[in-house]
Short mmCIF file of C-alpha atoms in Angstrom, two decimals:
data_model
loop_
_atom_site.label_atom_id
_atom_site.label_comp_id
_atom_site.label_asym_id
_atom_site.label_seq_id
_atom_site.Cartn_x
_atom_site.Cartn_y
_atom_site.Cartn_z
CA UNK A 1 -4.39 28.75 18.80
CA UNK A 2 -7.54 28.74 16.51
CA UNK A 3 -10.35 26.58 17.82
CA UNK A 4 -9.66 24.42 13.74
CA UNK A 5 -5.92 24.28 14.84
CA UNK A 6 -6.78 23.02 18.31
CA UNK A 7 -9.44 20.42 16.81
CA UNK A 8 -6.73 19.18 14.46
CA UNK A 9 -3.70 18.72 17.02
CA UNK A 10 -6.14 16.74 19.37
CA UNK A 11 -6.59 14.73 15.95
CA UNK A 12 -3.34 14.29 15.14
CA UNK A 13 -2.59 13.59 18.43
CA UNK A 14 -5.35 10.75 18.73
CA UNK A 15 -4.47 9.53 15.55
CA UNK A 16 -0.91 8.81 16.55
CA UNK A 17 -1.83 7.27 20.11
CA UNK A 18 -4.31 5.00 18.47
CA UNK A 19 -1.49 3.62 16.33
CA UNK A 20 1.40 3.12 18.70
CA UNK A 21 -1.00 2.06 21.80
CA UNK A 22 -4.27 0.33 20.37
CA UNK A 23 -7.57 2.59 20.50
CA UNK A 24 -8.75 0.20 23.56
CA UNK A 25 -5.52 1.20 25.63
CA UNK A 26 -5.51 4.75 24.65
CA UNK A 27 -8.43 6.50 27.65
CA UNK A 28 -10.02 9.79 26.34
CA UNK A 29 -7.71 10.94 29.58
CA UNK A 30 -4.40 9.82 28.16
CA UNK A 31 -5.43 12.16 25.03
CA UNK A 32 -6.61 14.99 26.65
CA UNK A 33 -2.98 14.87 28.88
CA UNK A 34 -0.70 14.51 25.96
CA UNK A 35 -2.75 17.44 23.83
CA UNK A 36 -2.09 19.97 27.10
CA UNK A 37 -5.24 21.92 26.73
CA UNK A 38 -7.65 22.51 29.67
CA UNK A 39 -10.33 19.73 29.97
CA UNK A 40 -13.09 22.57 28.81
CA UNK A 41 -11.60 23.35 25.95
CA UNK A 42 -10.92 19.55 24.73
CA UNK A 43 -14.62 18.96 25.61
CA UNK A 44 -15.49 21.75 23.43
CA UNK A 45 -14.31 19.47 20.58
CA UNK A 46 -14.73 15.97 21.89
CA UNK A 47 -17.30 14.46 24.04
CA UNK A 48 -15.84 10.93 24.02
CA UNK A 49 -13.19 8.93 22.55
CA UNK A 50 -15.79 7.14 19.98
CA UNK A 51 -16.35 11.07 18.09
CA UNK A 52 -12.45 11.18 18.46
CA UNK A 53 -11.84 7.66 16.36
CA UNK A 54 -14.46 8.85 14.12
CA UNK A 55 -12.02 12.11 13.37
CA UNK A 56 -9.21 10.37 13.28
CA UNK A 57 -10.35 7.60 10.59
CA UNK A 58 -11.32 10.70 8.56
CA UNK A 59 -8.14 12.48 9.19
CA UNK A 60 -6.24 8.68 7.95
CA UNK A 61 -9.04 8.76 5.00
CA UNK A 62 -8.17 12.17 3.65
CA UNK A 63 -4.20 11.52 4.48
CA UNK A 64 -4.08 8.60 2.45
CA UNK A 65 -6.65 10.06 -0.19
CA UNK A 66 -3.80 12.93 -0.59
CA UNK A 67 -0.90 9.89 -0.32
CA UNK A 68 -2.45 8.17 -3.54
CA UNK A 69 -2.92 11.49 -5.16
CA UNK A 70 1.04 12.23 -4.82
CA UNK A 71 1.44 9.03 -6.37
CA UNK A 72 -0.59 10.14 -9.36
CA UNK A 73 1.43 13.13 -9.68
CA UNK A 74 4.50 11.83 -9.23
CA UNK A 75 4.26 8.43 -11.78
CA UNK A 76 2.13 8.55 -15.38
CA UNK A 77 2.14 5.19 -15.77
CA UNK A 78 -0.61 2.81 -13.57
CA UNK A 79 2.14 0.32 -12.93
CA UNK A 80 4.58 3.33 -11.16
CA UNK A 81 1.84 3.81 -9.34
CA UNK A 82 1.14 0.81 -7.62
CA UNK A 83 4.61 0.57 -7.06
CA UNK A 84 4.45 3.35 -5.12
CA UNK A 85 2.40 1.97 -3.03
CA UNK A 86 4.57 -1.37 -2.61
CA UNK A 87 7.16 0.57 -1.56
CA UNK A 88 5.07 1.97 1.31
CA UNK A 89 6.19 -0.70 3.32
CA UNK A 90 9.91 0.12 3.25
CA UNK A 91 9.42 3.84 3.64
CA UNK A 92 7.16 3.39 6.68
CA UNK A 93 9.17 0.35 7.49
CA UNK A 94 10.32 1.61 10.81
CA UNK A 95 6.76 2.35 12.45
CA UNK A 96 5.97 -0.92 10.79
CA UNK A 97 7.97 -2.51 12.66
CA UNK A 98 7.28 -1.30 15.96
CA UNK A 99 3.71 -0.92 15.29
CA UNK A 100 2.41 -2.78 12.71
CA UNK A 101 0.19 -1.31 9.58
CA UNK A 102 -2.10 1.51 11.28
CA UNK A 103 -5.17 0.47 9.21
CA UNK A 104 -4.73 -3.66 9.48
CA UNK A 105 -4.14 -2.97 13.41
CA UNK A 106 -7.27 -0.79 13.46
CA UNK A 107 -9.74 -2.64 11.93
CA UNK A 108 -8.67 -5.94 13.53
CA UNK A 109 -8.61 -4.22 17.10
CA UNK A 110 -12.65 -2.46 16.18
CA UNK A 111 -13.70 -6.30 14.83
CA UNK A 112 -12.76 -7.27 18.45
CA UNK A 113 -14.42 -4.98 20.22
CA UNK A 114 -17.26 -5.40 18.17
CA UNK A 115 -17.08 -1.52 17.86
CA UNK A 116 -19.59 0.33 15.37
CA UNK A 117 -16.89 2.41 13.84
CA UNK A 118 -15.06 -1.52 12.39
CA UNK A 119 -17.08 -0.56 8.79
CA UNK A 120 -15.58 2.77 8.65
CA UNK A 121 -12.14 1.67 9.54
CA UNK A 122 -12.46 -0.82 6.51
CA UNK A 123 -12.84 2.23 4.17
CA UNK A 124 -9.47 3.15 4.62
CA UNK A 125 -8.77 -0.23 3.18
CA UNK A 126 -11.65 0.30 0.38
CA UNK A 127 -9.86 3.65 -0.62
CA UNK A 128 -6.17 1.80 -1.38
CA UNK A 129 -8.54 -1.25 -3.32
CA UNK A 130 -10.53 1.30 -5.06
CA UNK A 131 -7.43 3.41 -6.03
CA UNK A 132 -5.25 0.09 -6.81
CA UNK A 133 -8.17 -1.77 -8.92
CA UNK A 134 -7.96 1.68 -11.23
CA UNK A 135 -4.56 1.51 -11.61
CA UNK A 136 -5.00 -2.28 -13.14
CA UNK A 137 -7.78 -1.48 -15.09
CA UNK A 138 -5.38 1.26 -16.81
CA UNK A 139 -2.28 -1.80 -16.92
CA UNK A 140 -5.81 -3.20 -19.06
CA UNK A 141 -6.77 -5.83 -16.35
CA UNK A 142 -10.15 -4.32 -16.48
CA UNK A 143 -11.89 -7.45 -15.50
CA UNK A 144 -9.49 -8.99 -12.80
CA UNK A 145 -9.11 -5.58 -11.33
CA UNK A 146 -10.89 -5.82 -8.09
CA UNK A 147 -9.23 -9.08 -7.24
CA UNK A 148 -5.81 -8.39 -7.86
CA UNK A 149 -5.95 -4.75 -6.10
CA UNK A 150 -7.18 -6.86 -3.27
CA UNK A 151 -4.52 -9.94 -3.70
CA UNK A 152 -1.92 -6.89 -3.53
CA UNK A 153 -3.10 -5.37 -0.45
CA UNK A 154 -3.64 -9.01 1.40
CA UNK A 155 0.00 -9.52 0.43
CA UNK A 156 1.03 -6.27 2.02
CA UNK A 157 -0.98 -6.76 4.84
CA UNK A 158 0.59 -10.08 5.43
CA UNK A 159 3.75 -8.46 5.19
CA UNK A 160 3.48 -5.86 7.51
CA UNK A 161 2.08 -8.65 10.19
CA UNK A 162 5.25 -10.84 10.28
CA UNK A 163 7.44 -7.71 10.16
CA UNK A 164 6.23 -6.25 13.19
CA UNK A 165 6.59 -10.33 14.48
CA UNK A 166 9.81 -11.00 13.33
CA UNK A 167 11.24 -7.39 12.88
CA UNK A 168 13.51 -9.39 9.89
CA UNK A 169 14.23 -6.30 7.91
CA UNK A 170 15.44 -8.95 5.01
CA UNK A 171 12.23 -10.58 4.99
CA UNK A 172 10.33 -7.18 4.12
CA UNK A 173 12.73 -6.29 1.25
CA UNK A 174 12.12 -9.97 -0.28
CA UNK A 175 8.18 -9.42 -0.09
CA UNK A 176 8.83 -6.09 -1.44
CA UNK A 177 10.48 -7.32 -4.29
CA UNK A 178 8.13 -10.73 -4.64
CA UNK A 179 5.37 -8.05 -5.25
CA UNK A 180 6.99 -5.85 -7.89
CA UNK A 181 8.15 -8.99 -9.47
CA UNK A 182 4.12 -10.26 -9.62
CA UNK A 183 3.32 -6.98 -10.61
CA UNK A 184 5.55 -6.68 -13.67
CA UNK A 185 4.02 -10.57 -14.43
CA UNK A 186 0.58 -8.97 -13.89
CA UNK A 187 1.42 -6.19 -16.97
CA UNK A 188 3.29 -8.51 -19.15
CA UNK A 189 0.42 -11.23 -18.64
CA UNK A 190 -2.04 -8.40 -19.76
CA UNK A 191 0.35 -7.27 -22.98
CA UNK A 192 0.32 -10.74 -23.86
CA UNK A 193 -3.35 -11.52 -23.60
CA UNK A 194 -4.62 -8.00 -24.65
CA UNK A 195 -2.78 -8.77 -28.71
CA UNK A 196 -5.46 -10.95 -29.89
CA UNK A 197 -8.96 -8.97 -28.80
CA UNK B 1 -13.13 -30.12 39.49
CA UNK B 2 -9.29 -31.40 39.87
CA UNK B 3 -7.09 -28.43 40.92
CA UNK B 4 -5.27 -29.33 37.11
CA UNK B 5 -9.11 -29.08 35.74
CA UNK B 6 -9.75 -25.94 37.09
CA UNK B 7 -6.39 -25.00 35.78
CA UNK B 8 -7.05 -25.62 32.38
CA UNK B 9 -10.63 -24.56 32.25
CA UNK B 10 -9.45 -20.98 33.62
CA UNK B 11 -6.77 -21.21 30.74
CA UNK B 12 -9.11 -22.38 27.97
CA UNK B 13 -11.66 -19.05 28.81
CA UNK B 14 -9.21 -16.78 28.89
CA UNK B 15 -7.75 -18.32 25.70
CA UNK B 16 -11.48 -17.65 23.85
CA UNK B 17 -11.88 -14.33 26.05
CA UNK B 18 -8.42 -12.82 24.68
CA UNK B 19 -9.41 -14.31 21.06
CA UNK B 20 -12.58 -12.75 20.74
CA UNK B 21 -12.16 -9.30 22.78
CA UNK B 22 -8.43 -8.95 22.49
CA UNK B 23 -6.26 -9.22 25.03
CA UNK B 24 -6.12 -5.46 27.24
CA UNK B 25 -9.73 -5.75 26.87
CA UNK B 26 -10.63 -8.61 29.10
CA UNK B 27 -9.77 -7.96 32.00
CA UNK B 28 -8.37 -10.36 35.04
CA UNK B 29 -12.15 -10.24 36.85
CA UNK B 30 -13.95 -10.65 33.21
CA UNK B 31 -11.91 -14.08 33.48
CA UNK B 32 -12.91 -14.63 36.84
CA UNK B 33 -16.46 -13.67 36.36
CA UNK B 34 -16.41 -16.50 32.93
CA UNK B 35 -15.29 -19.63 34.39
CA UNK B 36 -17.61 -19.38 37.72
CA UNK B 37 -15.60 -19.84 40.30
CA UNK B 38 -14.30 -18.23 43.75
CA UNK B 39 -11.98 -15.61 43.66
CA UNK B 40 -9.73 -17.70 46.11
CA UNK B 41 -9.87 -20.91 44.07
CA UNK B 42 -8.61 -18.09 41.22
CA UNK B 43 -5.87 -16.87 43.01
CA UNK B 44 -4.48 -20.19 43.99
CA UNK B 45 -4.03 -21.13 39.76
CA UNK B 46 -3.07 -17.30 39.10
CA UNK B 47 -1.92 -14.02 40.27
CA UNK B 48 -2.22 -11.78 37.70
CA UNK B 49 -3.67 -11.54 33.80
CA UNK B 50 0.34 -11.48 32.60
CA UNK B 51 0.48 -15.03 34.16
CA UNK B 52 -2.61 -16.41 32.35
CA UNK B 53 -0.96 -14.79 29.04
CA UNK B 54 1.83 -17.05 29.60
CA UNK B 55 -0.41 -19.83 30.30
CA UNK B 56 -2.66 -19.44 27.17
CA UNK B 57 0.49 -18.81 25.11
CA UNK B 58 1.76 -22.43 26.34
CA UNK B 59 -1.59 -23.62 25.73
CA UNK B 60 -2.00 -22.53 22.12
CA UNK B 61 1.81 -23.97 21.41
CA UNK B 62 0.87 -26.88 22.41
CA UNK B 63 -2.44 -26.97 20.42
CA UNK B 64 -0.77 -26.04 17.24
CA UNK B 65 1.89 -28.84 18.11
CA UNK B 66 -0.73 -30.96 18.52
CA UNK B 67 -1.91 -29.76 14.49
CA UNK B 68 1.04 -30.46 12.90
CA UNK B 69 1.62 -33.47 14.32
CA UNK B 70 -2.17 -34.55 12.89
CA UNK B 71 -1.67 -33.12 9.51
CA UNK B 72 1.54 -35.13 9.60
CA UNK B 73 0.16 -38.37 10.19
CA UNK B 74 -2.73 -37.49 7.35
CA UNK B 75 -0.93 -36.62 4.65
CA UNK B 76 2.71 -38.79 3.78
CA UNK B 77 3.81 -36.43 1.34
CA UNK B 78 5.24 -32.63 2.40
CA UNK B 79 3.04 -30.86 -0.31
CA UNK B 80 0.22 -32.57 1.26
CA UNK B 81 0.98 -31.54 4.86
CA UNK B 82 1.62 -27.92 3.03
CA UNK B 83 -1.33 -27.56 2.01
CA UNK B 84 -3.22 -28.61 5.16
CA UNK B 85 -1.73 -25.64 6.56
CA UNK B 86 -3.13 -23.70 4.08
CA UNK B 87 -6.76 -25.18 4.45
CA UNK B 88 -6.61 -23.69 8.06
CA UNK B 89 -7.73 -20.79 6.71
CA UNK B 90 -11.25 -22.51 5.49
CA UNK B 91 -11.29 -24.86 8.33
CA UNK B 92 -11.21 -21.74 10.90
CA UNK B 93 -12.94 -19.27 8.20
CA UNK B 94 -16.13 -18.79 10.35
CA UNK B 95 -13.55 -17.49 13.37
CA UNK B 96 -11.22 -15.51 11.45
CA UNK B 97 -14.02 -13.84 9.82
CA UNK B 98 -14.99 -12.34 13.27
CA UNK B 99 -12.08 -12.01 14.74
CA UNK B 100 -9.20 -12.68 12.69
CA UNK B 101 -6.24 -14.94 13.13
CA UNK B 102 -5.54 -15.76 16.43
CA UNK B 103 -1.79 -15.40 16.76
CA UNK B 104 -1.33 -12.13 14.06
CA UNK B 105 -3.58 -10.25 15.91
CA UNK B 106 -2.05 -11.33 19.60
CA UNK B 107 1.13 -10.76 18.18
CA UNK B 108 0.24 -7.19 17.02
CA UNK B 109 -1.52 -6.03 19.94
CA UNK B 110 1.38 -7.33 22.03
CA UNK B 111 3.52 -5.20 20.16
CA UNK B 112 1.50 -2.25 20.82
CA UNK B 113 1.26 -2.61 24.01
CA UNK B 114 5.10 -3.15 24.03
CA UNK B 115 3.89 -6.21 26.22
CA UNK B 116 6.95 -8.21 27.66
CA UNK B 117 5.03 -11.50 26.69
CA UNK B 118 5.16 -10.43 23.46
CA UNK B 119 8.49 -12.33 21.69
CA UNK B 120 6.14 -15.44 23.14
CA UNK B 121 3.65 -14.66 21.43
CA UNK B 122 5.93 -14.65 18.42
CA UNK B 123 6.96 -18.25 19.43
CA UNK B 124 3.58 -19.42 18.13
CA UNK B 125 4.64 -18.06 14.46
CA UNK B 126 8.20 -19.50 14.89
CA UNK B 127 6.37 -22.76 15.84
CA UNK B 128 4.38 -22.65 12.40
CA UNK B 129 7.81 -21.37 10.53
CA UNK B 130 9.95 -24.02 11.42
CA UNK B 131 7.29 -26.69 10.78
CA UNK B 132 6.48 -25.24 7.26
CA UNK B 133 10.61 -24.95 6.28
CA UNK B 134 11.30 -28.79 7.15
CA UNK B 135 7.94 -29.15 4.54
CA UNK B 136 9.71 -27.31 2.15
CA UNK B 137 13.27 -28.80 2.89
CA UNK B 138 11.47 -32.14 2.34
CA UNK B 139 9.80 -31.10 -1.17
CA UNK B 140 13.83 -30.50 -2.06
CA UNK B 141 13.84 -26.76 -1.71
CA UNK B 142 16.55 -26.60 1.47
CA UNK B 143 18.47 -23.83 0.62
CA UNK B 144 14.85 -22.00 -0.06
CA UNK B 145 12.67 -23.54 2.87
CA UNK B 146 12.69 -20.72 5.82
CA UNK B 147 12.05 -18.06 3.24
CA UNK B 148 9.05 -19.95 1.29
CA UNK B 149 8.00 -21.05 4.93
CA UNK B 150 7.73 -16.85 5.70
CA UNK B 151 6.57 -16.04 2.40
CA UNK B 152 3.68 -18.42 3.15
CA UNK B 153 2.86 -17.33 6.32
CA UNK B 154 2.83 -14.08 5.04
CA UNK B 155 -0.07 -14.62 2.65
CA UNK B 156 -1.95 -16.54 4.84
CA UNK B 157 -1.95 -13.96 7.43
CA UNK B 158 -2.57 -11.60 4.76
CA UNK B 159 -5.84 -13.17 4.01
CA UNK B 160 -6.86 -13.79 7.17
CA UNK B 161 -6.51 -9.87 8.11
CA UNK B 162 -8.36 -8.82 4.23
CA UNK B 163 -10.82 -11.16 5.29
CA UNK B 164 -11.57 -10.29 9.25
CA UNK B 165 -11.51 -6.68 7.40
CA UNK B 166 -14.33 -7.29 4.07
CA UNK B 167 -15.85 -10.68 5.24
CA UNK B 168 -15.58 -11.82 1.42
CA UNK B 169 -15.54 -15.72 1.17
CA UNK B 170 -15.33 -15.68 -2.17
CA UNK B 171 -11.65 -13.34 -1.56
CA UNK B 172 -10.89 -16.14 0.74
CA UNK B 173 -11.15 -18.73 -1.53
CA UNK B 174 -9.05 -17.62 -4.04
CA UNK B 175 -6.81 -16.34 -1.78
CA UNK B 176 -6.53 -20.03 -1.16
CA UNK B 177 -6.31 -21.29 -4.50
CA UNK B 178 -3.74 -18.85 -5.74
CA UNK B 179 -1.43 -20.27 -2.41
CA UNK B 180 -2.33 -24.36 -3.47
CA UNK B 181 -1.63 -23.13 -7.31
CA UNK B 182 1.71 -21.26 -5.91
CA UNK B 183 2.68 -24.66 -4.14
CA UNK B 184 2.51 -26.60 -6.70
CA UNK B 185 4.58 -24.20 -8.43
CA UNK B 186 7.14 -24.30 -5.69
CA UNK B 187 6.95 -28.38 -5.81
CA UNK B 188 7.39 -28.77 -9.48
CA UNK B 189 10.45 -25.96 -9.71
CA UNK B 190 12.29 -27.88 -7.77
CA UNK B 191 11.61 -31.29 -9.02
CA UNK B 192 12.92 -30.03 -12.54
CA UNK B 193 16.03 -27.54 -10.73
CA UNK B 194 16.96 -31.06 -8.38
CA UNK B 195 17.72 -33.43 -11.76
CA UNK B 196 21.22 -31.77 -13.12
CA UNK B 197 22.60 -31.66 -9.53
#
């Protein structure tokens, strides 16, 4: 294996202990084991488990940055593309519930630990309000932007919480459709208002 | 100190301890080390971290008992006692800035952990749950009140995560507002829905 390939399945590997364990319960030694490689060659890459979260939050970054591209692709229209992301929930609804949301669960867990790495953790939530406050400025909520990319990902957040609580699988469909229900409002209210300027 | 004193003091730091650091991360002798006293006088109120997690779990039920019983007796009216719930948020803003919401983020690293303690933990958001739907049975929405009990849960712990994430009071207070705005939503639909039945 190439010393890039063996960087990125340590990574990878990291990435998904972190989510399924907490980064506090996860040792450096409990990644090194479940990667397989000798301990010289992980140290090569790694010398502790804080430059391994830093990887793996870019790794997540650059993930999701490719996630929201897709979603550009795949819908023309701004409101298609924040459904896409609504509908996140469902199609990761299974790690969901077992494991929470991987970025909500991070950067609570790093605000605990008062860890240094908490601020970047919150850009993976800055990339999906950056993204999502575009996508309303194009549905021509230029000015409200910011705030309702934000009330959109608190919702989902909140979402996510109480399925991993309650594991109601009904519950998470009904949120789902709340939020495409306030987003169709949000473009209609915008149609509405826009007529007059 | 009363052998029931010592109890509870040992409870109430490992209550803070688990808030603030998270749970995995304090560890039985960090608890130990906190409330100052001998190891044996320790080991006579507990034998293991698992069995203070069951004791702080009682504790906080019992605390948030204690809250809805207040909020009862200060407001007569269901919206009222609502929207108390809701104000938690500002009351305990300071907190959940720094470390979030108490029970969403024991609950999720619980979960994580695949701790067996964990459907107690859930208790704590069945406690709220329950309280909240015989709110909303009592505004007139029965059919309704368990899922607008969730759905406000939802949001709240939705802010509470956004806000432990970007520290933004002014995200917090709308957050806020939009929830007292969407109660008063809930209240009236139902006042004019009750009068043909």
């Amino acid at each position: 294996m190439t010393q890039r390939a063996t960087r990125e399945m340590i990574v990878a590997t990291a990435d998904d202990l972190f989510y399924r364990r907490g980064f506090d319960h996860t040792s450096f030694a409990d990644i090194a084991t479940a990667v397989g490689i000798s301990r010289g060659n992980f140290y090569h890459h790694f010398k502790s488990k804080d430059d391994i979260l830093e990887a793996v939050i870019m790794k997540r970054l650059a993930d999701r940055a490719g996630m929201t591209a897709r979603w550009e692709r795949q819908a023309p229209d701004p409101a298609g593309r924040i459904e896409s992301f609504i509908h996140l929930l469902l199609v990761n609804g299974e790690k969901i519930r077992e494991h929470g949301c991987p970025i909500g669960t991070l950067t609570s867990e790093l605000a605990k630990l008062a860890h240094p790495a908490q601020p970047d953790a919150v850009r993976l939530f800055t990339l999906f309000r950056e993204w999502l406050a575009i996508q309303f400025s194009a549905l021509g909520q230029v000015e409200k932007a910011d705030q309702l990319a934000l009330e959109l990902l608190s919702r989902s957040q909140g979402a996510a919480t109480l399925y991993n609580a309650f594991q109601d699988r009904d519950f998470l469909e009904r949120e789902v459709a709340a939020m495409k229900f306030w987003l169709r409002d949000v473009a209609t209210t915008e149609a509405a208002h826009s007529t007059p300027q």
